[in-house]
Short mmCIF file of N, CA and C in Angstrom, two decimals:
data_model
loop_
_atom_site.label_atom_id
_atom_site.label_comp_id
_atom_site.label_asym_id
_atom_site.label_seq_id
_atom_site.Cartn_x
_atom_site.Cartn_y
_atom_site.Cartn_z
N MET A 1 -14.48 20.55 -23.69
CA MET A 1 -15.02 19.71 -24.69
C MET A 1 -15.85 18.60 -23.94
N THR A 2 -17.07 18.82 -23.86
CA THR A 2 -17.94 17.85 -23.13
C THR A 2 -19.19 17.53 -23.96
N SER A 3 -19.71 16.28 -23.84
CA SER A 3 -20.95 16.00 -24.51
C SER A 3 -21.90 15.44 -23.42
N THR A 4 -23.10 15.74 -23.54
CA THR A 4 -24.10 15.27 -22.63
C THR A 4 -24.32 13.78 -22.74
N GLY A 5 -24.29 13.13 -21.49
CA GLY A 5 -24.43 11.77 -21.40
C GLY A 5 -23.38 10.86 -21.92
N SER A 6 -22.18 11.42 -22.06
CA SER A 6 -21.04 10.71 -22.55
C SER A 6 -19.88 10.98 -21.59
N ALA A 7 -18.84 10.12 -21.57
CA ALA A 7 -17.72 10.24 -20.72
C ALA A 7 -17.07 11.60 -20.87
N LEU A 8 -16.86 12.31 -19.68
CA LEU A 8 -16.25 13.63 -19.76
C LEU A 8 -14.84 13.53 -19.42
N LEU A 9 -14.43 12.54 -18.49
CA LEU A 9 -13.14 12.47 -17.99
C LEU A 9 -12.77 10.96 -17.81
N SER A 10 -11.70 10.61 -18.20
CA SER A 10 -11.23 9.18 -18.12
C SER A 10 -9.94 9.09 -17.53
N SER A 11 -9.69 8.25 -16.53
CA SER A 11 -8.44 8.10 -15.94
C SER A 11 -8.14 6.57 -15.87
N GLY A 12 -6.96 6.15 -16.37
CA GLY A 12 -6.73 4.64 -16.36
C GLY A 12 -6.21 4.18 -15.13
N ARG A 13 -5.94 5.12 -14.04
CA ARG A 13 -5.31 4.65 -12.83
C ARG A 13 -6.21 4.75 -11.68
N ASP A 14 -6.28 3.72 -10.78
CA ASP A 14 -6.92 3.86 -9.51
C ASP A 14 -5.88 4.04 -8.49
N HIS A 15 -5.85 5.27 -7.87
CA HIS A 15 -4.73 5.70 -7.00
C HIS A 15 -4.85 4.90 -5.69
N ARG A 16 -5.93 4.23 -5.39
CA ARG A 16 -6.08 3.49 -4.15
C ARG A 16 -6.01 2.03 -4.32
N GLY A 17 -5.63 1.53 -5.42
CA GLY A 17 -5.56 0.11 -5.59
C GLY A 17 -6.88 -0.46 -6.02
N PRO A 18 -6.93 -1.83 -6.29
CA PRO A 18 -8.07 -2.51 -6.79
C PRO A 18 -9.25 -2.39 -5.73
N ARG A 19 -10.46 -2.22 -6.32
CA ARG A 19 -11.62 -2.22 -5.42
C ARG A 19 -12.27 -3.57 -5.53
N THR A 20 -12.57 -4.20 -4.42
CA THR A 20 -13.26 -5.52 -4.27
C THR A 20 -14.56 -5.37 -3.61
N PRO A 21 -15.52 -6.31 -3.85
CA PRO A 21 -16.86 -6.11 -3.32
C PRO A 21 -16.94 -6.37 -1.84
N GLN A 22 -18.00 -5.69 -1.26
CA GLN A 22 -18.21 -6.01 0.11
C GLN A 22 -19.24 -7.18 0.11
N ALA A 23 -19.12 -7.99 1.18
CA ALA A 23 -19.99 -9.18 1.30
C ALA A 23 -21.51 -8.71 1.43
N ASP A 24 -21.68 -7.60 1.99
CA ASP A 24 -23.07 -7.22 2.36
C ASP A 24 -23.59 -6.10 1.41
N VAL A 25 -23.27 -6.05 0.21
CA VAL A 25 -23.79 -4.96 -0.65
C VAL A 25 -25.26 -5.20 -0.89
N PRO A 26 -26.18 -4.24 -0.63
CA PRO A 26 -27.56 -4.46 -0.77
C PRO A 26 -27.91 -4.65 -2.17
N ARG A 27 -28.91 -5.47 -2.43
CA ARG A 27 -29.43 -5.63 -3.83
C ARG A 27 -31.00 -5.56 -3.82
N SER A 28 -31.47 -5.07 -4.79
CA SER A 28 -33.00 -5.08 -4.87
C SER A 28 -33.36 -6.43 -5.43
N SER A 29 -34.65 -6.79 -5.32
CA SER A 29 -35.11 -8.11 -5.84
C SER A 29 -35.11 -8.02 -7.32
N GLY A 30 -35.11 -9.18 -7.92
CA GLY A 30 -35.21 -9.23 -9.36
C GLY A 30 -33.85 -9.70 -9.99
N GLY A 31 -32.94 -10.21 -9.18
CA GLY A 31 -31.70 -10.75 -9.73
C GLY A 31 -30.47 -10.05 -9.13
N ALA A 32 -29.39 -10.69 -9.28
CA ALA A 32 -28.12 -10.18 -8.77
C ALA A 32 -27.59 -9.09 -9.66
N ALA A 33 -26.83 -8.20 -9.11
CA ALA A 33 -26.14 -7.17 -9.90
C ALA A 33 -25.09 -7.88 -10.91
N PRO A 34 -24.94 -7.31 -12.06
CA PRO A 34 -24.00 -7.84 -12.88
C PRO A 34 -22.54 -7.80 -12.40
N ARG A 35 -21.76 -8.69 -12.73
CA ARG A 35 -20.34 -8.77 -12.24
C ARG A 35 -19.40 -8.70 -13.45
N PRO A 36 -18.36 -7.86 -13.23
CA PRO A 36 -17.33 -7.89 -14.29
C PRO A 36 -16.53 -9.18 -14.33
N ALA A 37 -15.69 -9.37 -15.37
CA ALA A 37 -14.92 -10.59 -15.43
C ALA A 37 -14.23 -10.93 -14.13
N SER A 38 -13.89 -10.04 -13.40
CA SER A 38 -13.21 -10.38 -12.10
C SER A 38 -14.08 -10.97 -10.98
N GLY A 39 -15.41 -10.95 -11.35
CA GLY A 39 -16.45 -11.51 -10.39
C GLY A 39 -16.90 -10.41 -9.38
N ARG A 40 -16.37 -9.25 -9.40
CA ARG A 40 -16.78 -8.17 -8.59
C ARG A 40 -18.11 -7.59 -9.04
N ILE A 41 -18.92 -7.09 -8.09
CA ILE A 41 -20.13 -6.44 -8.33
C ILE A 41 -19.71 -5.07 -8.95
N ALA A 42 -20.22 -4.68 -10.15
CA ALA A 42 -19.88 -3.37 -10.72
C ALA A 42 -21.02 -2.42 -10.57
N VAL A 43 -20.75 -1.20 -10.11
CA VAL A 43 -21.79 -0.14 -9.97
C VAL A 43 -21.40 1.12 -10.57
N ALA A 44 -22.53 1.84 -11.03
CA ALA A 44 -22.40 3.20 -11.35
C ALA A 44 -22.73 4.10 -10.17
N ILE A 45 -21.99 5.10 -9.91
CA ILE A 45 -22.18 5.99 -8.77
C ILE A 45 -22.81 7.27 -9.29
N GLY A 46 -23.89 7.70 -8.71
CA GLY A 46 -24.59 8.98 -8.98
C GLY A 46 -24.29 9.92 -7.75
N ILE A 47 -23.98 11.14 -8.07
CA ILE A 47 -23.72 12.07 -6.93
C ILE A 47 -24.51 13.38 -7.13
N GLY A 48 -24.97 13.95 -6.06
CA GLY A 48 -25.51 15.29 -6.03
C GLY A 48 -24.70 16.13 -5.14
N VAL A 49 -24.09 17.21 -5.70
CA VAL A 49 -23.21 18.10 -4.82
C VAL A 49 -23.56 19.56 -5.06
N ARG A 50 -23.21 20.34 -3.98
CA ARG A 50 -23.39 21.78 -4.18
C ARG A 50 -22.17 22.37 -5.06
N PRO A 51 -22.36 23.53 -5.60
CA PRO A 51 -21.23 24.02 -6.40
C PRO A 51 -19.98 24.21 -5.56
N GLY A 52 -18.90 23.92 -6.06
CA GLY A 52 -17.61 24.19 -5.45
C GLY A 52 -17.18 23.10 -4.42
N THR A 53 -17.80 21.98 -4.44
CA THR A 53 -17.50 20.92 -3.51
C THR A 53 -16.06 20.29 -3.85
N GLU A 54 -15.29 20.12 -2.81
CA GLU A 54 -13.93 19.64 -2.91
C GLU A 54 -13.92 18.17 -3.32
N SER A 55 -12.94 17.74 -4.16
CA SER A 55 -12.89 16.38 -4.57
C SER A 55 -12.70 15.35 -3.35
N ALA A 56 -11.88 15.78 -2.42
CA ALA A 56 -11.64 14.83 -1.29
C ALA A 56 -12.95 14.54 -0.51
N ARG A 57 -13.81 15.45 -0.39
CA ARG A 57 -15.14 15.26 0.29
C ARG A 57 -15.98 14.29 -0.49
N ILE A 58 -15.93 14.52 -1.85
CA ILE A 58 -16.72 13.60 -2.71
C ILE A 58 -16.13 12.20 -2.59
N VAL A 59 -14.87 11.99 -2.63
CA VAL A 59 -14.21 10.65 -2.55
C VAL A 59 -14.55 10.01 -1.25
N ARG A 60 -14.50 10.84 -0.17
CA ARG A 60 -14.92 10.20 1.14
C ARG A 60 -16.30 9.68 1.21
N ALA A 61 -17.17 10.60 0.62
CA ALA A 61 -18.67 10.14 0.60
C ALA A 61 -18.82 8.86 -0.28
N VAL A 62 -18.25 8.81 -1.30
CA VAL A 62 -18.36 7.67 -2.18
C VAL A 62 -17.78 6.45 -1.51
N ASP A 63 -16.61 6.52 -0.93
CA ASP A 63 -16.00 5.42 -0.15
C ASP A 63 -16.89 4.98 0.98
N ALA A 64 -17.50 5.89 1.69
CA ALA A 64 -18.38 5.62 2.79
C ALA A 64 -19.59 4.78 2.38
N VAL A 65 -20.19 5.03 1.15
CA VAL A 65 -21.28 4.35 0.66
C VAL A 65 -20.81 2.97 -0.02
N VAL A 66 -19.80 2.97 -0.81
CA VAL A 66 -19.53 1.74 -1.59
C VAL A 66 -18.50 0.94 -1.10
N GLY A 67 -17.71 1.38 -0.15
CA GLY A 67 -16.47 0.65 0.40
C GLY A 67 -15.61 0.23 -0.64
N GLN A 68 -15.41 -1.06 -0.86
CA GLN A 68 -14.49 -1.59 -1.90
C GLN A 68 -15.24 -2.12 -3.02
N THR A 69 -16.52 -1.85 -3.24
CA THR A 69 -17.23 -2.25 -4.42
C THR A 69 -16.64 -1.70 -5.71
N ALA A 70 -16.66 -2.51 -6.80
CA ALA A 70 -16.11 -2.09 -8.05
C ALA A 70 -16.92 -0.90 -8.67
N VAL A 71 -16.26 0.26 -8.65
CA VAL A 71 -16.93 1.33 -9.28
C VAL A 71 -16.53 1.60 -10.72
N VAL A 72 -17.55 1.67 -11.60
CA VAL A 72 -17.35 1.73 -12.95
C VAL A 72 -17.32 3.21 -13.54
N CYS A 73 -18.18 4.05 -13.00
CA CYS A 73 -18.20 5.39 -13.45
C CYS A 73 -18.84 6.35 -12.34
N LEU A 74 -18.66 7.61 -12.45
CA LEU A 74 -19.24 8.62 -11.63
C LEU A 74 -20.12 9.50 -12.49
N ALA A 75 -21.30 9.72 -12.00
CA ALA A 75 -22.31 10.42 -12.87
C ALA A 75 -22.95 11.53 -12.04
N THR A 76 -23.33 12.55 -12.75
CA THR A 76 -24.01 13.77 -12.03
C THR A 76 -24.75 14.60 -13.07
N ILE A 77 -25.26 15.68 -12.66
CA ILE A 77 -25.76 16.78 -13.62
C ILE A 77 -24.65 17.43 -14.38
N ASP A 78 -24.88 17.69 -15.61
CA ASP A 78 -23.77 18.24 -16.45
C ASP A 78 -23.05 19.38 -15.92
N ARG A 79 -23.85 20.31 -15.24
CA ARG A 79 -23.21 21.65 -14.73
C ARG A 79 -22.19 21.32 -13.62
N ARG A 80 -22.48 20.19 -12.82
CA ARG A 80 -21.47 19.86 -11.76
C ARG A 80 -20.32 19.05 -12.39
N ALA A 81 -20.62 18.32 -13.43
CA ALA A 81 -19.52 17.52 -14.08
C ALA A 81 -18.46 18.32 -14.62
N ALA A 82 -18.70 19.61 -14.89
CA ALA A 82 -17.76 20.51 -15.40
C ALA A 82 -16.81 21.11 -14.29
N GLU A 83 -17.23 20.89 -13.01
CA GLU A 83 -16.40 21.47 -11.89
C GLU A 83 -15.18 20.75 -11.53
N ASP A 84 -14.10 21.46 -11.10
CA ASP A 84 -12.89 20.82 -10.79
C ASP A 84 -12.98 19.76 -9.65
N GLY A 85 -13.79 19.99 -8.63
CA GLY A 85 -13.86 19.06 -7.51
C GLY A 85 -14.49 17.75 -7.97
N VAL A 86 -15.50 17.72 -8.88
CA VAL A 86 -16.14 16.55 -9.33
C VAL A 86 -15.20 15.88 -10.35
N ARG A 87 -14.53 16.63 -11.16
CA ARG A 87 -13.52 15.99 -12.15
C ARG A 87 -12.35 15.40 -11.38
N GLY A 88 -11.97 16.09 -10.30
CA GLY A 88 -10.84 15.57 -9.52
C GLY A 88 -11.21 14.20 -8.75
N ALA A 89 -12.45 14.18 -8.29
CA ALA A 89 -12.93 13.01 -7.61
C ALA A 89 -12.98 11.74 -8.58
N ALA A 90 -13.40 12.02 -9.81
CA ALA A 90 -13.41 10.91 -10.82
C ALA A 90 -12.00 10.47 -11.10
N ALA A 91 -11.08 11.44 -11.22
CA ALA A 91 -9.76 11.09 -11.46
C ALA A 91 -9.07 10.23 -10.27
N THR A 92 -9.31 10.68 -9.01
CA THR A 92 -8.96 10.01 -7.90
C THR A 92 -9.45 8.48 -7.87
N LEU A 93 -10.80 8.35 -8.19
CA LEU A 93 -11.48 7.06 -8.13
C LEU A 93 -10.98 6.22 -9.37
N GLY A 94 -10.36 6.90 -10.38
CA GLY A 94 -9.97 6.21 -11.56
C GLY A 94 -11.10 5.75 -12.44
N VAL A 95 -12.16 6.53 -12.52
CA VAL A 95 -13.28 6.13 -13.38
C VAL A 95 -13.70 7.29 -14.22
N PRO A 96 -14.41 6.97 -15.27
CA PRO A 96 -14.91 8.17 -16.22
C PRO A 96 -15.99 8.90 -15.53
N LEU A 97 -16.16 10.11 -15.87
CA LEU A 97 -17.22 11.01 -15.32
C LEU A 97 -18.24 11.31 -16.43
N ILE A 98 -19.58 11.00 -16.10
CA ILE A 98 -20.56 11.17 -17.02
C ILE A 98 -21.47 12.30 -16.55
N GLY A 99 -21.93 13.20 -17.43
CA GLY A 99 -22.78 14.32 -17.10
C GLY A 99 -24.09 14.17 -17.87
N PHE A 100 -25.24 14.41 -17.17
CA PHE A 100 -26.50 14.35 -17.81
C PHE A 100 -27.26 15.65 -17.62
N THR A 101 -28.07 16.03 -18.62
CA THR A 101 -28.86 17.29 -18.47
C THR A 101 -30.00 17.11 -17.50
N ALA A 102 -30.42 18.23 -16.98
CA ALA A 102 -31.59 18.22 -16.08
C ALA A 102 -32.83 17.53 -16.73
N GLU A 103 -32.97 17.70 -18.08
CA GLU A 103 -34.10 17.09 -18.77
C GLU A 103 -33.94 15.57 -18.74
N GLN A 104 -32.75 15.07 -18.92
CA GLN A 104 -32.55 13.63 -18.90
C GLN A 104 -32.81 13.03 -17.53
N LEU A 105 -32.30 13.79 -16.51
CA LEU A 105 -32.46 13.26 -15.19
C LEU A 105 -33.94 13.28 -14.78
N ALA A 106 -34.69 14.27 -15.18
CA ALA A 106 -36.09 14.43 -14.82
C ALA A 106 -37.00 13.37 -15.39
N GLN A 107 -36.48 12.67 -16.45
CA GLN A 107 -37.24 11.62 -17.06
C GLN A 107 -37.20 10.17 -16.27
N VAL A 108 -36.35 10.16 -15.33
CA VAL A 108 -36.07 8.90 -14.61
C VAL A 108 -36.93 8.71 -13.36
N ASP A 109 -37.64 7.56 -13.29
CA ASP A 109 -38.35 7.23 -12.08
C ASP A 109 -37.36 6.94 -10.93
N VAL A 110 -37.53 7.56 -9.83
CA VAL A 110 -36.54 7.28 -8.77
C VAL A 110 -37.41 7.12 -7.39
N ARG A 111 -36.68 6.54 -6.44
CA ARG A 111 -37.33 6.19 -5.08
C ARG A 111 -37.52 7.56 -4.38
N HIS A 112 -36.51 8.38 -4.44
CA HIS A 112 -36.51 9.67 -3.64
C HIS A 112 -36.42 10.86 -4.55
N SER A 113 -37.53 11.69 -4.57
CA SER A 113 -37.46 12.88 -5.34
C SER A 113 -37.60 14.03 -4.35
N SER A 114 -37.21 15.18 -4.71
CA SER A 114 -37.10 16.39 -3.87
C SER A 114 -37.59 17.61 -4.71
N GLU A 115 -38.66 18.26 -4.07
CA GLU A 115 -39.12 19.46 -4.68
C GLU A 115 -38.02 20.56 -4.63
N ARG A 116 -37.20 20.55 -3.59
CA ARG A 116 -36.08 21.49 -3.45
C ARG A 116 -34.99 21.38 -4.51
N THR A 117 -34.76 20.05 -4.77
CA THR A 117 -33.79 19.76 -5.85
C THR A 117 -34.33 20.19 -7.17
N SER A 118 -35.56 19.83 -7.37
CA SER A 118 -36.26 20.26 -8.63
C SER A 118 -36.23 21.72 -8.88
N ALA A 119 -36.42 22.48 -7.89
CA ALA A 119 -36.45 23.97 -8.00
C ALA A 119 -34.97 24.45 -8.25
N ALA A 120 -34.04 23.80 -7.65
CA ALA A 120 -32.68 24.28 -7.72
C ALA A 120 -32.03 23.90 -9.13
N VAL A 121 -32.32 22.68 -9.66
CA VAL A 121 -31.51 22.23 -10.84
C VAL A 121 -32.48 21.83 -12.00
N GLY A 122 -33.70 21.80 -11.72
CA GLY A 122 -34.70 21.42 -12.77
C GLY A 122 -34.98 19.94 -12.91
N ALA A 123 -34.55 19.11 -11.94
CA ALA A 123 -34.83 17.67 -11.88
C ALA A 123 -35.06 17.27 -10.45
N PRO A 124 -36.02 16.40 -10.18
CA PRO A 124 -36.37 16.15 -8.79
C PRO A 124 -35.27 15.15 -8.07
N SER A 125 -34.37 14.67 -8.90
CA SER A 125 -33.36 13.79 -8.40
C SER A 125 -32.04 13.90 -9.26
N VAL A 126 -30.92 14.01 -8.58
CA VAL A 126 -29.67 14.05 -9.34
C VAL A 126 -28.94 12.80 -9.11
N ALA A 127 -28.66 12.38 -7.84
CA ALA A 127 -27.81 11.17 -7.56
C ALA A 127 -28.51 9.86 -8.00
N GLU A 128 -29.74 9.61 -7.67
CA GLU A 128 -30.34 8.32 -8.05
C GLU A 128 -30.60 8.36 -9.58
N ALA A 129 -31.05 9.38 -10.11
CA ALA A 129 -31.39 9.38 -11.53
C ALA A 129 -30.05 9.23 -12.42
N ALA A 130 -29.03 9.86 -11.99
CA ALA A 130 -27.67 9.74 -12.71
C ALA A 130 -27.12 8.38 -12.57
N ALA A 131 -27.24 7.80 -11.36
CA ALA A 131 -26.69 6.41 -11.18
C ALA A 131 -27.45 5.43 -12.13
N LEU A 132 -28.85 5.55 -12.18
CA LEU A 132 -29.67 4.66 -12.97
C LEU A 132 -29.44 4.88 -14.43
N LEU A 133 -29.23 6.13 -14.91
CA LEU A 133 -28.93 6.39 -16.26
C LEU A 133 -27.58 5.82 -16.68
N ALA A 134 -26.62 6.08 -15.87
CA ALA A 134 -25.19 5.69 -16.20
C ALA A 134 -25.06 4.16 -16.10
N GLY A 135 -25.74 3.53 -15.14
CA GLY A 135 -25.55 2.15 -14.88
C GLY A 135 -26.51 1.27 -15.76
N GLY A 136 -27.65 1.68 -16.00
CA GLY A 136 -28.70 1.00 -16.79
C GLY A 136 -29.36 -0.17 -16.03
N GLY A 137 -28.84 -0.50 -14.78
CA GLY A 137 -29.49 -1.50 -14.01
C GLY A 137 -30.29 -1.06 -12.98
N GLU A 138 -30.69 -1.87 -11.98
CA GLU A 138 -31.44 -1.52 -10.80
C GLU A 138 -30.69 -0.71 -9.83
N LEU A 139 -31.45 0.12 -9.03
CA LEU A 139 -30.86 0.82 -7.99
C LEU A 139 -30.41 -0.08 -6.82
N ILE A 140 -29.15 0.00 -6.40
CA ILE A 140 -28.61 -0.89 -5.43
C ILE A 140 -28.67 -0.18 -4.11
N CYS A 141 -28.21 1.06 -4.09
CA CYS A 141 -28.26 1.82 -2.80
C CYS A 141 -28.86 3.19 -3.17
N GLY A 142 -29.98 3.51 -2.63
CA GLY A 142 -30.68 4.76 -2.85
C GLY A 142 -30.04 5.90 -2.22
N ARG A 143 -30.55 7.07 -2.38
CA ARG A 143 -30.09 8.32 -1.85
C ARG A 143 -29.63 8.21 -0.47
N THR A 144 -28.30 8.46 -0.33
CA THR A 144 -27.55 8.35 0.96
C THR A 144 -26.74 9.64 1.08
N ILE A 145 -26.93 10.38 2.19
CA ILE A 145 -26.19 11.59 2.41
C ILE A 145 -25.07 11.47 3.35
N VAL A 146 -23.82 11.87 2.88
CA VAL A 146 -22.55 11.75 3.61
C VAL A 146 -21.88 13.06 3.43
N GLU A 147 -21.70 13.82 4.56
CA GLU A 147 -20.95 15.04 4.50
C GLU A 147 -21.64 16.12 3.56
N GLY A 148 -22.98 16.04 3.52
CA GLY A 148 -23.73 16.95 2.59
C GLY A 148 -23.72 16.52 1.19
N ILE A 149 -23.12 15.39 0.78
CA ILE A 149 -23.03 14.89 -0.51
C ILE A 149 -24.10 13.78 -0.69
N VAL A 150 -24.86 13.87 -1.72
CA VAL A 150 -25.86 12.76 -1.99
C VAL A 150 -25.20 11.72 -2.91
N VAL A 151 -25.26 10.53 -2.46
CA VAL A 151 -24.63 9.36 -3.16
C VAL A 151 -25.73 8.22 -3.47
N ALA A 152 -25.71 7.66 -4.65
CA ALA A 152 -26.60 6.53 -4.95
C ALA A 152 -25.86 5.65 -5.88
N THR A 153 -26.19 4.32 -5.87
CA THR A 153 -25.48 3.36 -6.78
C THR A 153 -26.55 2.59 -7.52
N ALA A 154 -26.19 2.21 -8.69
CA ALA A 154 -26.99 1.42 -9.57
C ALA A 154 -26.15 0.29 -10.16
N ALA A 155 -26.70 -0.89 -10.47
CA ALA A 155 -25.94 -1.92 -11.03
C ALA A 155 -25.66 -1.50 -12.53
N MET A 156 -24.40 -1.87 -12.83
CA MET A 156 -23.91 -1.52 -14.17
C MET A 156 -24.30 -2.71 -15.14
N ILE A 157 -25.01 -2.36 -16.19
CA ILE A 157 -25.35 -3.44 -17.17
C ILE A 157 -24.33 -3.31 -18.29
N ARG A 158 -23.91 -4.43 -18.73
CA ARG A 158 -22.83 -4.50 -19.79
C ARG A 158 -23.53 -4.04 -21.09
N ARG A 159 -22.99 -3.19 -21.71
CA ARG A 159 -23.59 -2.66 -23.09
C ARG A 159 -23.01 -3.45 -24.16
N GLU A 160 -23.89 -3.88 -25.03
CA GLU A 160 -23.54 -4.68 -26.23
C GLU A 160 -22.70 -3.77 -27.22
N GLU A 161 -21.70 -4.34 -27.76
CA GLU A 161 -20.90 -3.59 -28.73
C GLU A 161 -21.64 -3.60 -30.07
N GLY A 162 -21.66 -2.51 -30.73
CA GLY A 162 -22.28 -2.45 -31.97
C GLY A 162 -21.46 -2.88 -33.06
N PRO A 163 -21.91 -3.07 -34.37
CA PRO A 163 -21.08 -3.46 -35.42
C PRO A 163 -20.00 -2.53 -35.71
N ASN A 164 -18.86 -2.99 -36.17
CA ASN A 164 -17.66 -1.98 -36.50
C ASN A 164 -17.91 -1.31 -37.68
#
């Protein structure tokens, strides 16, 4: 039971304890990244992975890029969001998993696009585009490759609650 562009997996526990911000988190110009009530920088993580990637590798790659920054969600292309490794990584990180269609990802302007990625999945970017769509804010950390996994982060914009 999945829906495009909505949370696919939610876990209320962070198995590694609370995540706090790094002092040297890069930010693009145009203002500081939004902070949750705790004062921590909040980011959406976009990932690009090959089929069958193990959750432990994904978690190591995310940790290498974000350190102790507050992670709000993990986002990727919908076909990878359905895989056990990606779902397991979101559960380990204690965040919801969001999947986007190739068409949604292809509509996003990104810093790094790839003809190879476009040919493989139908969108020139997965990690950066997914981070930007999920977070709604500016790109904080562009395409970074760790252990063959592409990771990008975007500032999380607080969404206004609609009328009940």
